């Protein structure tokens, strides 16, 4: 099968690595891909890979390319091409696509749409109100008792459109800032919602719009600094599975969130009413951002795509053929699939450029030292922000440069492996958190002490 993978980050490198293991894969095109994806393929022998110089947002060109090459499946990594309707364009051409159409992508690209969808289908989430006028929004804030409150720009704002305000005054400033054009169109409407507390868990799922298959629960360290301090980032490290996601929690999430979601997608898959808000025809990864609150699990947000760096821990733990699952999602045939997971732990540490998520410099040479065989077999260096310079040398090219994953029977060993592998990569301004999975380690210790 010929596959076109869209995107250029660590998430896409992890997907490419996993797709390359499928005996059914004959060719992989990556648009635009990255140097890691390119070398990944050259080693497999079974696969011809080509990086295609098309950007993820060039949806017309991407659809034309997929048609010209007669690809059997397109796997979309990032949200932007989904929101721009790439999957719709491909389906019009009868090309199977893993990724929702523009309407399904609204679950991520419009916070208000996602909140209204949850309300219509009885899916637990923070109480909220949406406003298209700053004055109305601020008036509403004045009617609330003092305390933390969350303000969100409705549209895609690259992870920066959420303010968890400690006071109503701070919330009021956030409303003004968002509606004064700081996020362009994304801030035309704002959602003001109740501030929830609890552990956050990323539950990524595969779906063909009729069946939902959850993957393993993952936790992401979103803050830049150790001890979960400092500004929010795209994610500085992840680990899976997560012990707070106990069998009881899994049961509650299944009954209160996954089932209603599946029913909603199913009902609407049957309704070919184009005017219906809910006829999403969702096929792809539906990422459920959960908060395990004292009142039970609630949805913080949906993403219409795989998480980054969640994918970098999920792929090394997934035993099932990713090409088969993504193709089944794209063709509406997921009911017959089951997911198999290794009984192991995985940890990913992100190597970033100093200054990220603020300003940082790029273009520094990257040096890799030889990795001992046993370490190489249980650790992966996923490229995120790397590029080749004019001489063909590997250089830094982004805020998040690598995701380094270690896998092992125990969490401690998985952590040790990911940091040991990371020590084999050097570049100027390399910055990373040294405490990935610290909360999980603490929990494991508490458990042992209790026994
Ligand atoms: P989002 O972009 O919606 O994922 O929000 C970014 C982050 O803001 C989340 O990962 C949470 O940590 C936090 N957040 C969003 N909504 C809420 C809420 N209602 N209560 C508490 N924290 C929230
Ligand atoms: N790691 C969070 C995200 O992909 O949105």
Coordinates of C-alpha atoms and ligand atoms in Angstrom, one line a residue:
X1 CA 0.0 0.0 0.0
X2 CA 1.1 3.5 -0.8
X3 CA 0.7 6.0 2.1
X4 CA 1.0 9.7 2.2
X5 CA 1.7 11.1 5.7
X6 CA 1.1 14.8 6.3
X7 CA 3.2 16.8 8.8
X8 CA 6.7 17.3 9.9
X9 CA 7.0 16.9 13.7
X10 CA 7.9 14.3 16.2
X11 CA 4.4 13.0 16.1
X12 CA 4.7 12.3 12.4
X13 CA 8.2 10.7 12.8
X14 CA 6.7 8.3 15.4
X15 CA 3.8 7.5 13.0
X16 CA 6.2 7.0 10.1
X17 CA 8.4 4.7 12.3
X18 CA 5.3 2.6 13.2
X19 CA 3.8 2.6 9.7
X20 CA 7.2 1.4 8.3
X21 CA 6.8 -1.8 10.3
X22 CA 3.7 -2.8 8.4
X23 CA 4.3 -5.6 5.9
X24 CA 1.6 -4.0 3.8
X25 CA 3.5 -0.8 3.3
X26 CA 5.2 -0.5 -0.1
X27 CA 5.8 3.2 -0.3
X28 CA 5.7 6.1 2.1
X29 CA 5.5 9.8 1.0
X30 CA 5.9 12.3 3.7
X31 CA 4.8 15.9 3.1
X32 CA 6.9 17.8 4.1
X33 CA 8.3 15.2 6.5
X34 CA 11.6 15.7 8.3
X35 CA 15.2 14.4 8.2
X36 CA 14.3 11.7 10.8
X37 CA 11.5 10.4 8.7
X38 CA 13.7 10.2 5.7
X39 CA 16.4 8.1 7.4
X40 CA 13.8 6.0 9.2
X41 CA 12.7 4.6 5.9
X42 CA 16.1 4.1 4.3
X43 CA 17.0 1.4 6.8
X44 CA 13.9 -0.8 6.4
X45 CA 14.7 -2.2 2.9
X46 CA 11.0 -2.7 2.2
X47 CA 10.0 0.8 1.7
X48 CA 10.7 3.6 -0.7
X49 CA 10.3 6.9 1.0
X50 CA 10.2 10.3 -0.4
X51 CA 9.9 13.6 1.3
X52 CA 7.5 15.7 -0.8
X53 CA 8.1 19.5 -0.6
X54 CA 4.5 20.4 0.1
X55 CA 3.4 22.2 3.2
X56 CA 0.7 20.7 5.5
X57 CA -1.5 23.7 4.7
X58 CA -1.3 23.3 0.9
X59 CA -4.5 21.3 0.8
X60 CA -5.2 21.6 -3.0
X61 CA -1.7 20.5 -3.9
X62 CA -1.7 17.6 -1.4
X63 CA -5.0 16.3 -2.7
X64 CA -3.7 16.5 -6.3
X65 CA -0.5 14.8 -5.3
X66 CA -2.4 11.9 -3.6
X67 CA -4.5 11.4 -6.7
X68 CA -1.5 11.6 -9.1
X69 CA 0.4 9.0 -7.1
X70 CA -2.7 6.8 -6.6
X71 CA -2.0 6.6 -2.9
X72 CA -4.1 4.1 -0.9
X73 CA -4.3 6.0 2.3
X74 CA -3.5 9.5 3.6
X75 CA -2.6 9.9 7.3
X76 CA -2.9 13.5 8.5
X77 CA -0.8 14.5 11.5
X78 CA -1.6 18.2 12.3
X79 CA -4.9 20.0 12.8
X80 CA -4.4 22.8 10.2
X81 CA -5.0 20.8 7.0
X82 CA -8.0 19.1 8.7
X83 CA -9.6 22.4 9.6
X84 CA -8.9 23.5 6.0
X85 CA -10.9 20.5 4.6
X86 CA -8.1 18.3 3.3
X87 CA -10.0 15.1 4.3
X88 CA -13.1 16.3 2.5
X89 CA -11.1 17.0 -0.6
X90 CA -9.6 13.5 -0.5
X91 CA -12.9 11.8 0.1
X92 CA -14.4 13.5 -2.9
X93 CA -11.7 11.8 -4.9
X94 CA -12.4 8.5 -3.2
X95 CA -9.0 8.5 -1.5
X96 CA -9.2 7.0 2.0
X97 CA -8.1 9.5 4.6
X98 CA -7.3 9.0 8.3
X99 CA -8.4 12.4 9.7
X100 CA -11.8 14.1 10.0
X101 CA -13.3 16.5 7.5
X102 CA -13.6 20.2 8.3
X103 CA -16.8 19.6 10.2
X104 CA -15.4 16.9 12.4
X105 CA -12.3 19.1 12.9
X106 CA -14.6 21.7 14.5
X107 CA -14.4 19.6 17.6
X108 CA -10.9 21.0 18.0
X109 CA -11.0 24.2 15.9
X110 CA -14.1 25.7 17.7
X111 CA -14.2 25.5 21.4
X112 CA -17.8 26.7 21.3
X113 CA -18.8 24.0 18.8
X114 CA -17.1 21.3 21.0
X115 CA -18.9 22.6 24.2
X116 CA -22.3 22.7 22.5
X117 CA -21.7 19.2 21.0
X118 CA -20.9 17.9 24.5
X119 CA -24.0 19.5 26.0
X120 CA -26.3 18.1 23.3
X121 CA -24.9 14.6 23.9
X122 CA -24.7 14.6 27.7
X123 CA -20.9 14.4 27.8
X124 CA -19.6 15.8 31.1
X125 CA -17.5 19.0 30.7
X126 CA -16.9 22.3 32.6
X127 CA -20.0 24.5 32.8
X128 CA -19.6 27.4 30.3
X129 CA -21.0 30.4 28.5
X130 CA -20.0 31.7 25.0
X131 CA -19.8 35.4 24.1
X132 CA -19.2 37.4 21.0
X133 CA -19.0 40.7 22.7
X134 CA -16.3 41.7 25.2
X135 CA -18.8 43.8 27.2
X136 CA -21.3 40.9 27.6
X137 CA -18.4 38.6 28.6
X138 CA -17.2 41.0 31.2
X139 CA -20.7 41.7 32.5
X140 CA -21.1 37.9 33.0
X141 CA -17.8 37.8 34.9
X142 CA -19.0 40.5 37.2
X143 CA -22.0 38.4 38.1
X144 CA -19.8 35.5 39.3
X145 CA -18.3 35.0 42.8
X146 CA -14.6 35.7 43.0
X147 CA -12.3 32.8 42.2
X148 CA -10.4 31.0 39.4
X149 CA -12.1 31.0 36.0
X150 CA -11.1 29.9 32.5
X151 CA -11.2 32.1 29.4
X152 CA -10.7 30.5 26.0
X153 CA -10.5 32.0 22.5
X154 CA -13.0 30.0 20.3
X155 CA -10.7 29.2 17.4
X156 CA -7.2 27.6 16.9
X157 CA -4.6 29.7 18.6
X158 CA -1.6 27.3 18.7
X159 CA -2.2 26.3 22.2
X160 CA -2.1 29.9 23.5
X161 CA -5.8 30.7 23.5
X162 CA -6.5 29.5 27.0
X163 CA -6.1 31.6 30.2
X164 CA -6.7 29.9 33.5
X165 CA -7.3 33.1 35.5
X166 CA -6.9 33.2 39.2
X167 CA -9.1 36.3 39.6
X168 CA -12.1 37.8 37.8
X169 CA -9.9 40.8 37.1
X170 CA -7.4 38.7 35.3
X171 CA -10.2 36.9 33.4
X172 CA -11.6 40.3 32.4
X173 CA -8.3 41.4 30.9
X174 CA -8.1 38.0 29.1
X175 CA -11.5 38.7 27.5
X176 CA -10.3 42.1 26.4
X177 CA -7.0 40.8 25.0
X178 CA -8.6 38.0 23.1
X179 CA -11.4 40.1 21.6
X180 CA -9.1 42.9 20.7
X181 CA -7.7 40.9 17.9
X182 CA -4.7 39.3 19.6
X183 CA -5.7 36.0 18.0
X184 CA -7.3 37.4 14.9
X185 CA -10.4 35.4 13.9
X186 CA -9.8 32.8 16.6
X187 CA -10.8 35.4 19.3
X188 CA -14.0 36.6 17.7
X189 CA -15.8 34.6 20.3
X190 CA -14.7 33.6 23.7
X191 CA -15.8 30.8 26.0
X192 CA -15.8 31.4 29.7
X193 CA -15.9 28.3 31.8
X194 CA -15.7 26.8 35.2
X195 CA -12.2 26.0 36.5
X196 CA -11.9 22.3 37.1
X197 CA -9.3 20.6 39.3
X198 CA -7.8 17.2 39.1
X199 CA -5.3 15.0 37.1
X200 CA -5.2 15.6 33.4
X201 CA -5.1 12.5 31.2
X202 CA -4.8 12.4 27.4
X203 CA -7.0 9.6 26.0
X204 CA -6.4 9.3 22.3
X205 CA -8.9 7.1 20.4
X206 CA -9.2 5.6 17.0
X207 CA -12.6 6.0 15.3
X208 CA -14.3 5.3 12.0
X209 CA -17.3 7.3 13.1
X210 CA -19.1 4.2 14.4
X211 CA -16.7 2.5 16.7
X212 CA -14.3 4.2 19.2
X213 CA -11.2 2.3 20.3
X214 CA -9.4 4.1 23.1
X215 CA -5.6 3.8 23.2
X216 CA -3.6 3.7 26.5
X217 CA -3.9 6.7 28.8
X218 CA -1.0 9.2 28.6
X219 CA 0.1 12.1 30.8
X220 CA 1.8 15.1 29.2
X221 CA 4.0 17.7 31.0
X222 CA 2.8 20.9 29.4
X223 CA 4.8 23.4 31.4
X224 CA 8.3 24.4 30.3
X225 CA 9.9 24.2 33.7
X226 CA 10.7 21.4 36.2
X227 CA 8.1 20.8 38.9
X228 CA 5.4 21.7 36.3
X229 CA 6.2 25.4 36.5
X230 CA 6.6 28.2 33.9
X231 CA 4.8 28.9 30.6
X232 CA 2.6 26.4 28.8
X233 CA 4.2 24.6 25.8
X234 CA 3.1 22.0 23.2
X235 CA 4.4 19.4 25.7
X236 CA 7.8 18.8 27.2
X237 CA 7.5 15.1 27.9
X238 CA 5.0 12.2 28.2
X239 CA 4.6 8.8 29.8
X240 CA 2.2 5.9 29.4
X241 CA 0.3 4.1 30.8
X242 CA -0.9 6.2 33.7
X243 CA -1.7 4.7 37.1
X244 CA -4.3 7.3 38.1
X245 CA -6.3 5.9 35.2
X246 CA -7.3 2.9 37.3
X247 CA -9.8 0.2 36.1
X248 CA -12.5 2.1 38.0
X249 CA -11.7 5.4 36.3
X250 CA -11.5 3.6 32.9
X251 CA -15.0 2.2 33.5
X252 CA -16.4 5.6 34.4
X253 CA -14.7 7.2 31.4
X254 CA -16.1 4.5 29.2
X255 CA -19.7 4.8 30.5
X256 CA -19.9 8.5 30.9
X257 CA -17.7 9.8 28.0
X258 CA -16.7 7.2 25.4
X259 CA -20.2 5.5 25.0
X260 CA -22.1 8.8 24.7
X261 CA -19.5 10.0 22.2
X262 CA -19.8 6.8 20.2
X263 CA -23.6 7.1 20.2
X264 CA -23.4 10.7 19.1
X265 CA -21.0 9.8 16.2
X266 CA -23.1 6.8 15.2
X267 CA -26.5 8.5 15.2
X268 CA -25.0 11.2 13.1
X269 CA -23.2 8.9 10.8
X270 CA -26.6 7.5 9.9
X271 CA -28.0 11.0 9.3
X272 CA -26.9 12.2 6.0
X273 CA -28.5 15.6 6.8
X274 CA -25.9 18.0 5.6
X275 CA -27.5 20.8 7.6
X276 CA -27.2 18.9 10.9
X277 CA -24.5 20.2 13.1
X278 CA -23.6 16.8 14.2
X279 CA -23.3 14.8 10.9
X280 CA -19.5 14.8 11.4
X281 CA -18.5 11.7 9.5
X282 CA -15.6 11.5 11.9
X283 CA -12.8 9.2 10.8
X284 CA -9.4 9.5 12.4
X285 CA -7.9 10.0 15.9
X286 CA -10.3 11.7 18.3
X287 CA -8.1 12.9 21.2
X288 CA -10.1 13.3 24.5
X289 CA -8.4 15.7 26.9
X290 CA -9.7 14.5 30.3
X291 CA -9.7 16.0 33.8
X292 CA -10.3 13.5 36.6
X293 CA -12.2 15.8 38.9
X294 CA -13.6 15.0 42.3
X295 CA -17.0 14.9 40.6
X296 CA -15.8 12.3 38.1
X297 CA -14.1 12.5 34.7
X298 CA -14.9 15.5 32.5
X299 CA -13.7 16.5 29.1
X300 CA -11.3 19.5 29.0
X301 CA -11.1 19.6 25.2
X302 CA -11.0 17.5 22.1
X303 CA -8.3 17.4 19.5
X304 CA -9.0 16.1 16.0
X305 CA -5.6 14.5 15.7
X306 CA -2.9 12.6 17.5
X307 CA -1.2 14.4 20.4
X308 CA 2.4 15.5 20.2
X309 CA 4.4 14.1 22.2
X310 CA 1.7 11.6 23.2
X311 CA 2.2 9.7 19.9
X312 CA 5.9 9.3 20.7
X313 CA 5.1 7.0 23.7
X314 CA 2.0 5.3 22.2
X315 CA 3.6 4.0 19.0
X316 CA 6.4 2.1 20.7
X317 CA 3.8 0.5 23.0
X318 CA 1.3 -0.4 20.2
X319 CA 1.7 -4.0 18.9
X320 CA -1.1 -3.8 16.4
X321 CA -0.3 -2.8 12.8
X322 CA -0.8 0.9 12.6
X323 CA -1.4 0.8 8.8
X324 CA -4.3 -1.7 9.3
X325 CA -5.9 0.4 12.1
X326 CA -5.7 3.7 10.3
X327 CA -6.9 2.1 7.0
X328 CA -9.8 0.5 8.9
X329 CA -10.7 4.0 10.4
X330 CA -10.5 5.6 7.0
X331 CA -12.7 3.0 5.3
X332 CA -15.3 2.7 8.1
X333 CA -14.3 -0.8 9.1
X334 CA -13.0 -0.5 12.6
X335 CA -15.5 -2.8 14.3
X336 CA -13.4 -5.9 13.5
X337 CA -10.2 -4.4 14.9
X338 CA -8.8 -4.8 18.4
X339 CA -5.8 -3.0 19.8
X340 CA -2.9 -4.9 21.4
X341 CA -0.4 -3.2 23.7
X342 CA 2.9 -4.3 25.1
X343 CA 2.9 -4.8 28.8
X344 CA 5.6 -2.2 29.2
X345 CA 6.0 1.5 30.0
X346 CA 7.2 4.3 27.8
X347 CA 8.6 7.7 28.6
X348 CA 9.4 10.5 26.1
X349 CA 11.6 13.5 27.0
X350 CA 11.6 16.5 24.6
X351 CA 14.9 18.1 23.8
X352 CA 14.0 21.7 23.1
X353 CA 15.9 24.9 22.0
X354 CA 16.7 27.1 25.0
X355 CA 14.0 29.8 25.3
X356 CA 11.2 27.7 23.9
X357 CA 8.1 28.4 24.1
X358 CA 9.4 32.0 23.8
X359 CA 12.1 33.1 21.5
X360 CA 15.0 30.8 20.6
X361 CA 17.7 30.4 18.0
X362 CA 18.1 27.7 15.4
X363 CA 20.6 26.5 12.9
X364 CA 22.9 24.8 15.4
X365 CA 24.8 21.6 14.3
X366 CA 23.5 18.4 15.8
X367 CA 25.9 15.7 16.8
X368 CA 25.0 12.1 17.6
X369 CA 27.3 9.6 19.2
X370 CA 27.0 5.9 18.7
X371 CA 24.3 4.2 20.8
X372 CA 25.0 0.7 22.4
X373 CA 22.9 -2.0 20.7
X374 CA 20.7 -2.9 23.8
X375 CA 19.8 0.8 24.3
X376 CA 19.1 1.3 20.6
X377 CA 16.6 -1.5 20.6
X378 CA 14.5 0.1 23.4
X379 CA 14.8 3.8 22.7
X380 CA 14.0 6.1 19.8
X381 CA 15.1 9.5 18.7
X382 CA 12.1 11.1 17.0
X383 CA 13.0 14.2 15.1
X384 CA 10.7 17.2 15.5
X385 CA 12.4 20.5 14.7
X386 CA 15.4 19.4 12.6
X387 CA 16.6 20.2 9.1
X388 CA 19.5 19.7 6.7
X389 CA 21.7 22.7 5.9
X390 CA 23.1 23.5 2.5
X391 CA 26.0 21.0 3.1
X392 CA 23.6 18.2 4.2
X393 CA 24.5 18.5 7.9
X394 CA 21.7 18.1 10.5
X395 CA 20.8 21.3 12.3
X396 CA 18.2 22.5 14.8
X397 CA 15.2 24.1 13.1
X398 CA 12.4 24.5 15.8
X399 CA 11.4 24.9 19.4
X400 CA 11.0 21.2 20.1
X401 CA 14.0 19.6 18.4
X402 CA 13.6 15.9 19.4
X403 CA 11.3 13.6 21.3
X404 CA 13.4 10.8 22.9
X405 CA 11.5 7.8 24.0
X406 CA 12.6 4.9 26.2
X407 CA 10.6 1.7 26.7
X408 CA 11.0 -0.9 29.5
X409 CA 9.2 -3.2 31.9
X410 CA 9.4 -0.6 34.7
X411 CA 8.8 3.1 34.6
X412 CA 12.2 3.8 36.2
X413 CA 14.0 1.8 33.5
X414 CA 12.0 3.6 30.8
X415 CA 12.9 7.0 32.2
X416 CA 16.6 5.9 32.5
X417 CA 16.6 4.7 28.8
X418 CA 15.0 7.9 27.5
X419 CA 17.6 10.1 29.3
X420 CA 20.4 7.7 28.4
X421 CA 19.5 7.9 24.7
X422 CA 19.1 11.7 25.0
X423 CA 22.7 12.0 26.2
X424 CA 23.8 10.7 22.8
X425 CA 22.5 13.9 21.1
X426 CA 24.2 17.2 21.4
X427 CA 23.5 20.7 20.1
X428 CA 24.0 24.2 21.3
X429 CA 21.2 25.6 23.5
X430 CA 19.8 22.1 24.2
X431 CA 17.2 22.4 27.0
X432 CA 15.0 19.7 28.6
X433 CA 13.2 18.8 31.7
X434 CA 15.0 16.4 34.0
X435 CA 11.8 15.4 35.8
X436 CA 9.6 13.7 33.2
X437 CA 7.2 11.3 34.9
X438 CA 8.1 12.6 38.4
X439 CA 4.5 12.5 39.5
X440 CA 4.0 8.9 38.4
X441 CA 7.2 7.9 40.2
X442 CA 5.9 9.5 43.4
X443 CA 2.6 7.7 43.0
X444 CA 4.4 4.4 42.5
X445 CA 6.4 5.0 45.7
X446 CA 3.3 5.9 47.7
X447 CA 1.7 2.7 46.5
X448 CA 4.7 0.6 47.6
X449 CA 4.8 2.3 51.0
X450 CA 1.1 1.5 51.5
X451 CA 1.6 -2.2 50.7
Ligands
LIG1 P1 -6.9 23.4 26.1 O1 -6.2 24.2 25.0 O2 -8.3 23.5 26.1 O3 -6.3 22.0 26.3 O4 -6.4 24.0 27.5 C1 -5.0 24.1 27.8 C2 -4.9 23.8 29.3 O5 -5.6 24.7 30.1 C3 -5.4 22.4 29.6 O6 -4.5 21.4 29.3 C4 -5.7 22.6 31.1 O7 -4.5 22.4 31.8 C5 -6.1 24.0 31.2 N1 -7.6 24.1 31.2 C6 -8.4 24.2 30.1 N2 -9.7 24.3 30.5 C7 -9.7 24.2 31.9 C8 -10.8 24.2 32.9 N3 -12.0 24.3 32.5 N4 -10.4 24.1 34.1 C9 -9.1 24.0 34.5 N5 -8.1 24.0 33.6 C10 -8.4 24.0 32.3
LIG2 N1 0.4 17.3 23.8 C1 -0.8 18.0 23.6 C2 -1.3 18.1 22.3 O1 -0.9 17.5 21.3 O2 -2.3 18.9 22.1

